[in-house]
mmCIF file of C-alpha atoms and ligand atoms in Angstrom:
data_model
loop_
_atom_site.group_PDB
_atom_site.id
_atom_site.type_symbol
_atom_site.label_atom_id
_atom_site.label_comp_id
_atom_site.label_asym_id
_atom_site.label_seq_id
_atom_site.Cartn_x
_atom_site.Cartn_y
_atom_site.Cartn_z
ATOM 1 C CA MET I 4 0.000 0.000 0.000
ATOM 2 C CA ARG I 5 1.456 3.347 -0.920
ATOM 3 C CA ARG I 6 1.664 6.115 1.627
ATOM 4 C CA ASN I 7 0.391 9.642 1.248
ATOM 5 C CA ILE I 8 2.960 12.277 2.182
ATOM 6 C CA VAL I 9 2.915 16.031 2.658
ATOM 7 C CA ALA I 10 6.460 17.391 2.824
ATOM 8 C CA GLY I 11 7.459 20.981 3.478
ATOM 9 C CA ASN I 12 10.413 22.417 1.576
ATOM 10 C CA TRP I 13 11.426 25.489 3.533
ATOM 11 C CA LYS I 14 14.157 26.365 0.990
ATOM 12 C CA MET I 15 16.498 29.140 2.243
ATOM 13 C CA ASN I 16 14.067 30.551 4.780
ATOM 14 C CA THR I 17 14.023 30.959 8.574
ATOM 15 C CA THR I 18 16.850 31.410 11.072
ATOM 16 C CA VAL I 19 17.557 28.486 13.395
ATOM 17 C CA PRO I 20 15.310 29.816 16.220
ATOM 18 C CA GLU I 21 12.520 30.572 13.732
ATOM 19 C CA GLY I 22 12.852 27.128 12.184
ATOM 20 C CA VAL I 23 12.820 25.393 15.565
ATOM 21 C CA GLN I 24 9.641 27.295 16.454
ATOM 22 C CA LEU I 25 7.986 26.375 13.141
ATOM 23 C CA ALA I 26 8.946 22.705 13.489
ATOM 24 C CA LYS I 27 7.571 22.660 17.054
ATOM 25 C CA GLU I 28 4.286 24.137 15.874
ATOM 26 C CA VAL I 29 4.006 21.592 13.059
ATOM 27 C CA CYS I 30 4.820 18.697 15.381
ATOM 28 C CA GLU I 31 2.308 19.861 17.998
ATOM 29 C CA ALA I 32 -0.401 20.269 15.362
ATOM 30 C CA VAL I 33 0.334 16.835 13.865
ATOM 31 C CA SER I 34 0.280 15.254 17.340
ATOM 32 C CA ALA I 35 -3.050 16.893 18.147
ATOM 33 C CA ALA I 36 -4.682 16.024 14.802
ATOM 34 C CA GLN I 37 -6.980 12.998 14.712
ATOM 35 C CA GLY I 38 -6.963 10.465 11.903
ATOM 36 C CA LEU I 39 -4.406 12.089 9.600
ATOM 37 C CA LYS I 40 -4.286 10.336 6.239
ATOM 38 C CA CYS I 41 -0.694 11.215 5.378
ATOM 39 C CA ASP I 42 2.860 11.204 6.659
ATOM 40 C CA VAL I 43 4.283 14.651 7.365
ATOM 41 C CA ILE I 44 7.872 15.753 6.676
ATOM 42 C CA VAL I 45 9.698 19.058 7.115
ATOM 43 C CA GLY I 46 12.559 19.837 4.698
ATOM 44 C CA VAL I 47 14.857 22.272 6.482
ATOM 45 C CA PRO I 48 18.215 23.987 5.831
ATOM 46 C CA PHE I 49 21.328 21.991 6.838
ATOM 47 C CA THR I 50 22.016 24.366 9.732
ATOM 48 C CA HIS I 51 18.628 23.529 11.276
ATOM 49 C CA LEU I 52 18.698 19.730 11.122
ATOM 50 C CA THR I 53 20.154 18.949 14.538
ATOM 51 C CA ALA I 54 18.140 21.556 16.420
ATOM 52 C CA VAL I 55 14.890 20.640 14.666
ATOM 53 C CA ARG I 56 15.512 16.945 15.285
ATOM 54 C CA GLU I 57 15.614 17.682 19.018
ATOM 55 C CA VAL I 58 12.181 19.290 19.119
ATOM 56 C CA ILE I 59 10.190 16.936 16.859
ATOM 57 C CA ASP I 60 8.942 13.408 17.394
ATOM 58 C CA ILE I 61 10.445 11.701 14.333
ATOM 59 C CA GLU I 62 7.676 9.067 14.472
ATOM 60 C CA LYS I 63 5.187 11.862 13.793
ATOM 61 C CA VAL I 64 7.161 14.292 11.635
ATOM 62 C CA GLY I 65 9.905 13.173 9.271
ATOM 63 C CA LEU I 66 12.976 15.325 8.789
ATOM 64 C CA ALA I 67 14.550 16.055 5.400
ATOM 65 C CA ALA I 68 17.632 17.894 4.212
ATOM 66 C CA GLN I 69 17.227 19.759 0.923
ATOM 67 C CA ASN I 70 20.405 18.470 -0.718
ATOM 68 C CA CYS I 71 23.542 16.427 -0.058
ATOM 69 C CA ALA I 72 26.982 16.228 -1.663
ATOM 70 C CA ASP I 73 27.908 13.980 -4.566
ATOM 71 C CA HIS I 74 31.085 12.903 -2.753
ATOM 72 C CA VAL I 75 31.605 10.717 0.306
ATOM 73 C CA SER I 76 33.909 13.064 2.255
ATOM 74 C CA GLY I 77 37.076 15.113 1.886
ATOM 75 C CA ALA I 78 38.222 18.394 0.395
ATOM 76 C CA TYR I 79 34.885 19.818 -0.811
ATOM 77 C CA THR I 80 34.644 23.109 1.050
ATOM 78 C CA GLY I 81 31.098 24.082 1.887
ATOM 79 C CA GLU I 82 29.539 20.737 1.002
ATOM 80 C CA VAL I 83 27.497 18.513 3.329
ATOM 81 C CA SER I 84 27.641 14.750 2.861
ATOM 82 C CA ALA I 85 24.814 12.232 3.034
ATOM 83 C CA ALA I 86 26.526 10.658 6.076
ATOM 84 C CA MET I 87 26.537 14.057 7.825
ATOM 85 C CA VAL I 88 22.838 14.517 7.076
ATOM 86 C CA ALA I 89 22.050 11.034 8.390
ATOM 87 C CA SER I 90 24.102 11.673 11.533
ATOM 88 C CA THR I 91 21.749 14.520 12.518
ATOM 89 C CA GLY I 92 18.885 12.026 12.759
ATOM 90 C CA ALA I 93 17.239 13.221 9.542
ATOM 91 C CA ASN I 94 15.550 10.411 7.626
ATOM 92 C CA TYR I 95 14.955 12.012 4.217
ATOM 93 C CA VAL I 96 16.768 14.141 1.659
ATOM 94 C CA ILE I 97 15.214 16.137 -1.182
ATOM 95 C CA LEU I 98 17.290 15.726 -4.359
ATOM 96 C CA GLY I 99 17.068 17.149 -7.859
ATOM 97 C CA HIS I 100 14.942 20.174 -7.053
ATOM 98 C CA SER I 101 14.681 22.372 -10.157
ATOM 99 C CA GLU I 102 16.321 25.229 -8.218
ATOM 100 C CA ARG I 103 19.371 22.993 -7.637
ATOM 101 C CA ARG I 104 19.359 21.815 -11.250
ATOM 102 C CA GLY I 105 18.889 25.333 -12.599
ATOM 103 C CA TYR I 106 20.946 27.584 -10.301
ATOM 104 C CA TYR I 107 23.667 25.121 -9.279
ATOM 105 C CA ASN I 108 23.997 23.111 -12.474
ATOM 106 C CA GLU I 109 23.171 19.751 -10.959
ATOM 107 C CA THR I 110 23.234 17.148 -13.719
ATOM 108 C CA PRO I 111 21.436 13.779 -13.926
ATOM 109 C CA GLU I 112 24.819 12.086 -13.435
ATOM 110 C CA MET I 113 25.550 14.050 -10.232
ATOM 111 C CA LEU I 114 22.060 13.321 -8.975
ATOM 112 C CA LYS I 115 22.536 9.625 -9.614
ATOM 113 C CA THR I 116 25.593 9.707 -7.337
ATOM 114 C CA LYS I 117 23.737 11.731 -4.700
ATOM 115 C CA VAL I 118 20.850 9.249 -4.756
ATOM 116 C CA ASP I 119 23.270 6.347 -4.252
ATOM 117 C CA LEU I 120 25.052 8.061 -1.364
ATOM 118 C CA ALA I 121 21.760 9.017 0.291
ATOM 119 C CA LEU I 122 20.459 5.445 0.108
ATOM 120 C CA GLU I 123 23.787 3.983 1.320
ATOM 121 C CA ASN I 124 23.454 6.205 4.371
ATOM 122 C CA GLY I 125 19.923 5.077 5.114
ATOM 123 C CA LEU I 126 18.163 8.211 3.910
ATOM 124 C CA LYS I 127 14.953 8.070 1.920
ATOM 125 C CA VAL I 128 14.995 10.270 -1.171
ATOM 126 C CA ILE I 129 12.354 12.720 -2.357
ATOM 127 C CA PHE I 130 13.426 13.011 -5.981
ATOM 128 C CA CYS I 131 12.122 16.013 -7.927
ATOM 129 C CA CYS I 132 11.421 16.251 -11.637
ATOM 130 C CA GLY I 133 9.513 18.693 -13.787
ATOM 131 C CA GLU I 134 9.439 20.606 -17.036
ATOM 132 C CA SER I 135 9.842 24.304 -17.820
ATOM 133 C CA LEU I 136 7.065 26.282 -19.516
ATOM 134 C CA GLU I 137 9.098 26.270 -22.733
ATOM 135 C CA GLU I 138 9.375 22.478 -22.623
ATOM 136 C CA ARG I 139 5.647 22.126 -21.933
ATOM 137 C CA GLU I 140 4.752 24.405 -24.822
ATOM 138 C CA ALA I 141 7.067 22.428 -27.117
ATOM 139 C CA GLY I 142 5.230 19.207 -26.175
ATOM 140 C CA LYS I 143 8.258 17.754 -24.419
ATOM 141 C CA VAL I 144 6.837 17.081 -20.939
ATOM 142 C CA GLU I 145 7.041 13.299 -21.171
ATOM 143 C CA ASP I 146 10.540 13.299 -22.690
ATOM 144 C CA VAL I 147 11.876 15.593 -19.957
ATOM 145 C CA ILE I 148 10.314 13.612 -17.104
ATOM 146 C CA LYS I 149 11.395 10.286 -18.544
ATOM 147 C CA ALA I 150 14.993 11.471 -18.937
ATOM 148 C CA GLU I 151 15.178 12.982 -15.434
ATOM 149 C CA ILE I 152 13.798 9.881 -13.750
ATOM 150 C CA SER I 153 15.512 7.209 -15.817
ATOM 151 C CA GLU I 154 18.968 8.831 -15.875
ATOM 152 C CA SER I 155 19.216 9.305 -12.107
ATOM 153 C CA LEU I 156 17.047 6.487 -10.708
ATOM 154 C CA PHE I 157 16.598 3.549 -13.051
ATOM 155 C CA HIS I 158 19.890 1.928 -12.091
ATOM 156 C CA LEU I 159 18.385 1.174 -8.658
ATOM 157 C CA THR I 160 17.193 -2.253 -7.583
ATOM 158 C CA ALA I 161 13.559 -2.834 -6.679
ATOM 159 C CA GLU I 162 14.629 -3.056 -3.037
ATOM 160 C CA GLN I 163 16.321 0.347 -3.210
ATOM 161 C CA TRP I 164 13.332 1.796 -5.065
ATOM 162 C CA ALA I 165 11.199 1.269 -1.944
ATOM 163 C CA ASN I 166 13.071 4.262 -0.456
ATOM 164 C CA ILE I 167 12.295 6.640 -3.333
ATOM 165 C CA VAL I 168 9.464 9.172 -3.354
ATOM 166 C CA ILE I 169 8.945 11.082 -6.612
ATOM 167 C CA ALA I 170 7.901 14.739 -6.616
ATOM 168 C CA TYR I 171 6.544 16.135 -9.875
ATOM 169 C CA GLU I 172 7.068 19.881 -9.832
ATOM 170 C CA PRO I 173 6.395 21.768 -13.066
ATOM 171 C CA ILE I 174 8.951 24.599 -12.942
ATOM 172 C CA TRP I 175 6.401 27.135 -14.187
ATOM 173 C CA ALA I 176 4.219 26.410 -11.143
ATOM 174 C CA ILE I 177 6.907 26.794 -8.468
ATOM 175 C CA GLY I 178 6.510 29.942 -6.393
ATOM 176 C CA THR I 179 4.500 31.580 -9.175
ATOM 177 C CA GLY I 180 1.000 31.137 -7.785
ATOM 178 C CA LYS I 181 0.195 29.241 -11.020
ATOM 179 C CA THR I 182 -0.743 25.720 -9.937
ATOM 180 C CA ALA I 183 -1.017 23.030 -12.563
ATOM 181 C CA THR I 184 -4.690 22.116 -12.835
ATOM 182 C CA SER I 185 -5.492 18.845 -11.118
ATOM 183 C CA ASP I 186 -6.016 17.270 -14.563
ATOM 184 C CA GLN I 187 -2.641 18.517 -15.861
ATOM 185 C CA ALA I 188 -0.914 17.176 -12.763
ATOM 186 C CA GLU I 189 -2.770 13.846 -12.838
ATOM 187 C CA GLU I 190 -1.783 13.316 -16.479
ATOM 188 C CA VAL I 191 1.917 13.567 -15.634
ATOM 189 C CA HIS I 192 1.586 11.563 -12.402
ATOM 190 C CA ALA I 193 -0.093 8.730 -14.319
ATOM 191 C CA PHE I 194 2.687 8.896 -16.908
ATOM 192 C CA ILE I 195 5.325 8.648 -14.149
ATOM 193 C CA ARG I 196 3.563 5.669 -12.572
ATOM 194 C CA GLY I 197 3.521 4.043 -15.998
ATOM 195 C CA LEU I 198 7.283 4.572 -16.354
ATOM 196 C CA VAL I 199 7.871 2.983 -12.963
ATOM 197 C CA ALA I 200 5.594 0.080 -13.941
ATOM 198 C CA GLU I 201 7.570 -0.514 -17.153
ATOM 199 C CA LYS I 202 10.783 -0.629 -15.163
ATOM 200 C CA PHE I 203 9.774 -2.341 -11.909
ATOM 201 C CA GLY I 204 6.324 -3.821 -12.576
ATOM 202 C CA ASP I 205 2.782 -2.844 -11.603
ATOM 203 C CA GLU I 206 2.982 -3.779 -7.957
ATOM 204 C CA ILE I 207 5.992 -1.596 -7.202
ATOM 205 C CA ALA I 208 4.550 1.230 -9.314
ATOM 206 C CA GLY I 209 1.341 0.968 -7.308
ATOM 207 C CA ASP I 210 3.328 1.292 -4.079
ATOM 208 C CA THR I 211 5.316 4.350 -5.242
ATOM 209 C CA THR I 212 4.396 7.679 -3.681
ATOM 210 C CA ILE I 213 4.244 10.507 -6.248
ATOM 211 C CA LEU I 214 3.895 14.031 -4.862
ATOM 212 C CA TYR I 215 2.824 17.187 -6.654
ATOM 213 C CA GLY I 216 4.677 20.445 -6.026
ATOM 214 C CA GLY I 217 4.165 23.977 -7.298
ATOM 215 C CA SER I 218 1.971 26.595 -5.619
ATOM 216 C CA CYS I 219 0.087 23.938 -3.672
ATOM 217 C CA LYS I 220 -1.930 25.583 -0.881
ATOM 218 C CA PRO I 221 -4.837 24.816 1.444
ATOM 219 C CA SER I 222 -7.330 26.048 -1.175
ATOM 220 C CA ASN I 223 -6.226 23.718 -3.985
ATOM 221 C CA ALA I 224 -4.710 20.741 -2.132
ATOM 222 C CA ALA I 225 -7.934 18.751 -1.715
ATOM 223 C CA GLU I 226 -8.691 18.807 -5.449
ATOM 224 C CA LEU I 227 -5.129 17.774 -6.329
ATOM 225 C CA PHE I 228 -4.968 15.025 -3.690
ATOM 226 C CA ALA I 229 -8.301 13.590 -4.834
ATOM 227 C CA LYS I 230 -6.696 12.462 -8.103
ATOM 228 C CA PRO I 231 -5.842 8.759 -8.229
ATOM 229 C CA ASP I 232 -2.122 9.184 -8.912
ATOM 230 C CA ILE I 233 -1.434 12.225 -6.707
ATOM 231 C CA ASP I 234 -0.291 10.969 -3.305
ATOM 232 C CA GLY I 235 0.433 14.267 -1.600
ATOM 233 C CA GLY I 236 2.551 17.352 -2.043
ATOM 234 C CA LEU I 237 5.965 18.949 -1.781
ATOM 235 C CA ILE I 238 5.144 22.356 -0.389
ATOM 236 C CA GLY I 239 7.340 25.459 -0.603
ATOM 237 C CA GLY I 240 5.821 28.826 0.336
ATOM 238 C CA ALA I 241 2.815 27.384 2.152
ATOM 239 C CA SER I 242 5.042 25.268 4.425
ATOM 240 C CA LEU I 243 6.448 28.347 6.173
ATOM 241 C CA LYS I 244 3.361 28.912 8.321
ATOM 242 C CA ALA I 245 2.217 25.983 10.440
ATOM 243 C CA GLY I 246 -1.442 26.892 9.876
ATOM 244 C CA ASP I 247 -1.180 26.903 6.077
ATOM 245 C CA PHE I 248 0.910 23.740 6.088
ATOM 246 C CA MET I 249 -1.603 21.944 8.307
ATOM 247 C CA GLY I 250 -4.381 23.112 5.982
ATOM 248 C CA ILE I 251 -2.648 21.034 3.285
ATOM 249 C CA VAL I 252 -1.816 18.115 5.600
ATOM 250 C CA THR I 253 -5.509 17.800 6.476
ATOM 251 C CA ALA I 254 -6.690 18.131 2.854
ATOM 252 C CA PHE I 255 -6.887 14.366 2.231
HETATM 253 P P1 LIG D 18 6.017 26.412 -3.935
HETATM 254 O O1 LIG D 18 7.358 25.519 -4.053
HETATM 255 O O2 LIG D 18 5.037 25.591 -3.150
HETATM 256 O O3 LIG D 18 6.445 27.656 -3.211
HETATM 257 O O4 LIG D 18 5.550 26.672 -5.323
HETATM 258 C C1 LIG D 18 7.306 24.128 -4.203
HETATM 259 C C2 LIG D 18 8.707 23.580 -4.313
HETATM 260 O O5 LIG D 18 9.540 24.198 -4.996
HETATM 261 O O6 LIG D 18 9.029 22.524 -3.721
#
Protein backbone atom coordinates (compact mmCIF):
# COMPACT_ATOMS: atom_id res chain seq x y z
CA MET A 1 0.00 0.00 0.00
CA ARG A 2 1.46 3.35 -0.92
CA ARG A 3 1.66 6.11 1.63
CA ASN A 4 0.39 9.64 1.25
CA ILE A 5 2.96 12.28 2.18
CA VAL A 6 2.91 16.03 2.66
CA ALA A 7 6.46 17.39 2.82
CA GLY A 8 7.46 20.98 3.48
CA ASN A 9 10.41 22.42 1.58
CA TRP A 10 11.43 25.49 3.53
CA LYS A 11 14.16 26.36 0.99
CA MET A 12 16.50 29.14 2.24
CA ASN A 13 14.07 30.55 4.78
CA THR A 14 14.02 30.96 8.57
CA THR A 15 16.85 31.41 11.07
CA VAL A 16 17.56 28.49 13.39
CA PRO A 17 15.31 29.82 16.22
CA GLU A 18 12.52 30.57 13.73
CA GLY A 19 12.85 27.13 12.18
CA VAL A 20 12.82 25.39 15.57
CA GLN A 21 9.64 27.29 16.45
CA LEU A 22 7.99 26.38 13.14
CA ALA A 23 8.95 22.71 13.49
CA LYS A 24 7.57 22.66 17.05
CA GLU A 25 4.29 24.14 15.87
CA VAL A 26 4.01 21.59 13.06
CA CYS A 27 4.82 18.70 15.38
CA GLU A 28 2.31 19.86 18.00
CA ALA A 29 -0.40 20.27 15.36
CA VAL A 30 0.33 16.83 13.87
CA SER A 31 0.28 15.25 17.34
CA ALA A 32 -3.05 16.89 18.15
CA ALA A 33 -4.68 16.02 14.80
CA GLN A 34 -6.98 13.00 14.71
CA GLY A 35 -6.96 10.47 11.90
CA LEU A 36 -4.41 12.09 9.60
CA LYS A 37 -4.29 10.34 6.24
CA CYS A 38 -0.69 11.21 5.38
CA ASP A 39 2.86 11.20 6.66
CA VAL A 40 4.28 14.65 7.36
CA ILE A 41 7.87 15.75 6.68
CA VAL A 42 9.70 19.06 7.11
CA GLY A 43 12.56 19.84 4.70
CA VAL A 44 14.86 22.27 6.48
CA PRO A 45 18.22 23.99 5.83
CA PHE A 46 21.33 21.99 6.84
CA THR A 47 22.02 24.37 9.73
CA HIS A 48 18.63 23.53 11.28
CA LEU A 49 18.70 19.73 11.12
CA THR A 50 20.15 18.95 14.54
CA ALA A 51 18.14 21.56 16.42
CA VAL A 52 14.89 20.64 14.67
CA ARG A 53 15.51 16.95 15.28
CA GLU A 54 15.61 17.68 19.02
CA VAL A 55 12.18 19.29 19.12
CA ILE A 56 10.19 16.94 16.86
CA ASP A 57 8.94 13.41 17.39
CA ILE A 58 10.44 11.70 14.33
CA GLU A 59 7.68 9.07 14.47
CA LYS A 60 5.19 11.86 13.79
CA VAL A 61 7.16 14.29 11.64
CA GLY A 62 9.91 13.17 9.27
CA LEU A 63 12.98 15.33 8.79
CA ALA A 64 14.55 16.06 5.40
CA ALA A 65 17.63 17.89 4.21
CA GLN A 66 17.23 19.76 0.92
CA ASN A 67 20.40 18.47 -0.72
CA CYS A 68 23.54 16.43 -0.06
CA ALA A 69 26.98 16.23 -1.66
CA ASP A 70 27.91 13.98 -4.57
CA HIS A 71 31.08 12.90 -2.75
CA VAL A 72 31.61 10.72 0.31
CA SER A 73 33.91 13.06 2.26
CA GLY A 74 37.08 15.11 1.89
CA ALA A 75 38.22 18.39 0.39
CA TYR A 76 34.89 19.82 -0.81
CA THR A 77 34.64 23.11 1.05
CA GLY A 78 31.10 24.08 1.89
CA GLU A 79 29.54 20.74 1.00
CA VAL A 80 27.50 18.51 3.33
CA SER A 81 27.64 14.75 2.86
CA ALA A 82 24.81 12.23 3.03
CA ALA A 83 26.53 10.66 6.08
CA MET A 84 26.54 14.06 7.82
CA VAL A 85 22.84 14.52 7.08
CA ALA A 86 22.05 11.03 8.39
CA SER A 87 24.10 11.67 11.53
CA THR A 88 21.75 14.52 12.52
CA GLY A 89 18.89 12.03 12.76
CA ALA A 90 17.24 13.22 9.54
CA ASN A 91 15.55 10.41 7.63
CA TYR A 92 14.96 12.01 4.22
CA VAL A 93 16.77 14.14 1.66
CA ILE A 94 15.21 16.14 -1.18
CA LEU A 95 17.29 15.73 -4.36
CA GLY A 96 17.07 17.15 -7.86
CA HIS A 97 14.94 20.17 -7.05
CA SER A 98 14.68 22.37 -10.16
CA GLU A 99 16.32 25.23 -8.22
CA ARG A 100 19.37 22.99 -7.64
CA ARG A 101 19.36 21.82 -11.25
CA GLY A 102 18.89 25.33 -12.60
CA TYR A 103 20.95 27.58 -10.30
CA TYR A 104 23.67 25.12 -9.28
CA ASN A 105 24.00 23.11 -12.47
CA GLU A 106 23.17 19.75 -10.96
CA THR A 107 23.23 17.15 -13.72
CA PRO A 108 21.44 13.78 -13.93
CA GLU A 109 24.82 12.09 -13.43
CA MET A 110 25.55 14.05 -10.23
CA LEU A 111 22.06 13.32 -8.98
CA LYS A 112 22.54 9.63 -9.61
CA THR A 113 25.59 9.71 -7.34
CA LYS A 114 23.74 11.73 -4.70
CA VAL A 115 20.85 9.25 -4.76
CA ASP A 116 23.27 6.35 -4.25
CA LEU A 117 25.05 8.06 -1.36
CA ALA A 118 21.76 9.02 0.29
CA LEU A 119 20.46 5.44 0.11
CA GLU A 120 23.79 3.98 1.32
CA ASN A 121 23.45 6.20 4.37
CA GLY A 122 19.92 5.08 5.11
CA LEU A 123 18.16 8.21 3.91
CA LYS A 124 14.95 8.07 1.92
CA VAL A 125 15.00 10.27 -1.17
CA ILE A 126 12.35 12.72 -2.36
CA PHE A 127 13.43 13.01 -5.98
CA CYS A 128 12.12 16.01 -7.93
CA CYS A 129 11.42 16.25 -11.64
CA GLY A 130 9.51 18.69 -13.79
CA GLU A 131 9.44 20.61 -17.04
CA SER A 132 9.84 24.30 -17.82
CA LEU A 133 7.07 26.28 -19.52
CA GLU A 134 9.10 26.27 -22.73
CA GLU A 135 9.38 22.48 -22.62
CA ARG A 136 5.65 22.13 -21.93
CA GLU A 137 4.75 24.41 -24.82
CA ALA A 138 7.07 22.43 -27.12
CA GLY A 139 5.23 19.21 -26.17
CA LYS A 140 8.26 17.75 -24.42
CA VAL A 141 6.84 17.08 -20.94
CA GLU A 142 7.04 13.30 -21.17
CA ASP A 143 10.54 13.30 -22.69
CA VAL A 144 11.88 15.59 -19.96
CA ILE A 145 10.31 13.61 -17.10
CA LYS A 146 11.40 10.29 -18.54
CA ALA A 147 14.99 11.47 -18.94
CA GLU A 148 15.18 12.98 -15.43
CA ILE A 149 13.80 9.88 -13.75
CA SER A 150 15.51 7.21 -15.82
CA GLU A 151 18.97 8.83 -15.88
CA SER A 152 19.22 9.31 -12.11
CA LEU A 153 17.05 6.49 -10.71
CA PHE A 154 16.60 3.55 -13.05
CA HIS A 155 19.89 1.93 -12.09
CA LEU A 156 18.39 1.17 -8.66
CA THR A 157 17.19 -2.25 -7.58
CA ALA A 158 13.56 -2.83 -6.68
CA GLU A 159 14.63 -3.06 -3.04
CA GLN A 160 16.32 0.35 -3.21
CA TRP A 161 13.33 1.80 -5.07
CA ALA A 162 11.20 1.27 -1.94
CA ASN A 163 13.07 4.26 -0.46
CA ILE A 164 12.30 6.64 -3.33
CA VAL A 165 9.46 9.17 -3.35
CA ILE A 166 8.95 11.08 -6.61
CA ALA A 167 7.90 14.74 -6.62
CA TYR A 168 6.54 16.14 -9.88
CA GLU A 169 7.07 19.88 -9.83
CA PRO A 170 6.40 21.77 -13.07
CA ILE A 171 8.95 24.60 -12.94
CA TRP A 172 6.40 27.14 -14.19
CA ALA A 173 4.22 26.41 -11.14
CA ILE A 174 6.91 26.79 -8.47
CA GLY A 175 6.51 29.94 -6.39
CA THR A 176 4.50 31.58 -9.18
CA GLY A 177 1.00 31.14 -7.79
CA LYS A 178 0.20 29.24 -11.02
CA THR A 179 -0.74 25.72 -9.94
CA ALA A 180 -1.02 23.03 -12.56
CA THR A 181 -4.69 22.12 -12.84
CA SER A 182 -5.49 18.84 -11.12
CA ASP A 183 -6.02 17.27 -14.56
CA GLN A 184 -2.64 18.52 -15.86
CA ALA A 185 -0.91 17.18 -12.76
CA GLU A 186 -2.77 13.85 -12.84
CA GLU A 187 -1.78 13.32 -16.48
CA VAL A 188 1.92 13.57 -15.63
CA HIS A 189 1.59 11.56 -12.40
CA ALA A 190 -0.09 8.73 -14.32
CA PHE A 191 2.69 8.90 -16.91
CA ILE A 192 5.32 8.65 -14.15
CA ARG A 193 3.56 5.67 -12.57
CA GLY A 194 3.52 4.04 -16.00
CA LEU A 195 7.28 4.57 -16.35
CA VAL A 196 7.87 2.98 -12.96
CA ALA A 197 5.59 0.08 -13.94
CA GLU A 198 7.57 -0.51 -17.15
CA LYS A 199 10.78 -0.63 -15.16
CA PHE A 200 9.77 -2.34 -11.91
CA GLY A 201 6.32 -3.82 -12.58
CA ASP A 202 2.78 -2.84 -11.60
CA GLU A 203 2.98 -3.78 -7.96
CA ILE A 204 5.99 -1.60 -7.20
CA ALA A 205 4.55 1.23 -9.31
CA GLY A 206 1.34 0.97 -7.31
CA ASP A 207 3.33 1.29 -4.08
CA THR A 208 5.32 4.35 -5.24
CA THR A 209 4.40 7.68 -3.68
CA ILE A 210 4.24 10.51 -6.25
CA LEU A 211 3.89 14.03 -4.86
CA TYR A 212 2.82 17.19 -6.65
CA GLY A 213 4.68 20.44 -6.03
CA GLY A 214 4.16 23.98 -7.30
CA SER A 215 1.97 26.60 -5.62
CA CYS A 216 0.09 23.94 -3.67
CA LYS A 217 -1.93 25.58 -0.88
CA PRO A 218 -4.84 24.82 1.44
CA SER A 219 -7.33 26.05 -1.17
CA ASN A 220 -6.23 23.72 -3.99
CA ALA A 221 -4.71 20.74 -2.13
CA ALA A 222 -7.93 18.75 -1.72
CA GLU A 223 -8.69 18.81 -5.45
CA LEU A 224 -5.13 17.77 -6.33
CA PHE A 225 -4.97 15.02 -3.69
CA ALA A 226 -8.30 13.59 -4.83
CA LYS A 227 -6.70 12.46 -8.10
CA PRO A 228 -5.84 8.76 -8.23
CA ASP A 229 -2.12 9.18 -8.91
CA ILE A 230 -1.43 12.23 -6.71
CA ASP A 231 -0.29 10.97 -3.30
CA GLY A 232 0.43 14.27 -1.60
CA GLY A 233 2.55 17.35 -2.04
CA LEU A 234 5.96 18.95 -1.78
CA ILE A 235 5.14 22.36 -0.39
CA GLY A 236 7.34 25.46 -0.60
CA GLY A 237 5.82 28.83 0.34
CA ALA A 238 2.81 27.38 2.15
CA SER A 239 5.04 25.27 4.42
CA LEU A 240 6.45 28.35 6.17
CA LYS A 241 3.36 28.91 8.32
CA ALA A 242 2.22 25.98 10.44
CA GLY A 243 -1.44 26.89 9.88
CA ASP A 244 -1.18 26.90 6.08
CA PHE A 245 0.91 23.74 6.09
CA MET A 246 -1.60 21.94 8.31
CA GLY A 247 -4.38 23.11 5.98
CA ILE A 248 -2.65 21.03 3.28
CA VAL A 249 -1.82 18.11 5.60
CA THR A 250 -5.51 17.80 6.48
CA ALA A 251 -6.69 18.13 2.85
CA PHE A 252 -6.89 14.37 2.23
P1 LIG B 1 6.02 26.41 -3.93
O1 LIG B 1 7.36 25.52 -4.05
O2 LIG B 1 5.04 25.59 -3.15
O3 LIG B 1 6.44 27.66 -3.21
O4 LIG B 1 5.55 26.67 -5.32
C1 LIG B 1 7.31 24.13 -4.20
C2 LIG B 1 8.71 23.58 -4.31
O5 LIG B 1 9.54 24.20 -5.00
O6 LIG B 1 9.03 22.52 -3.72
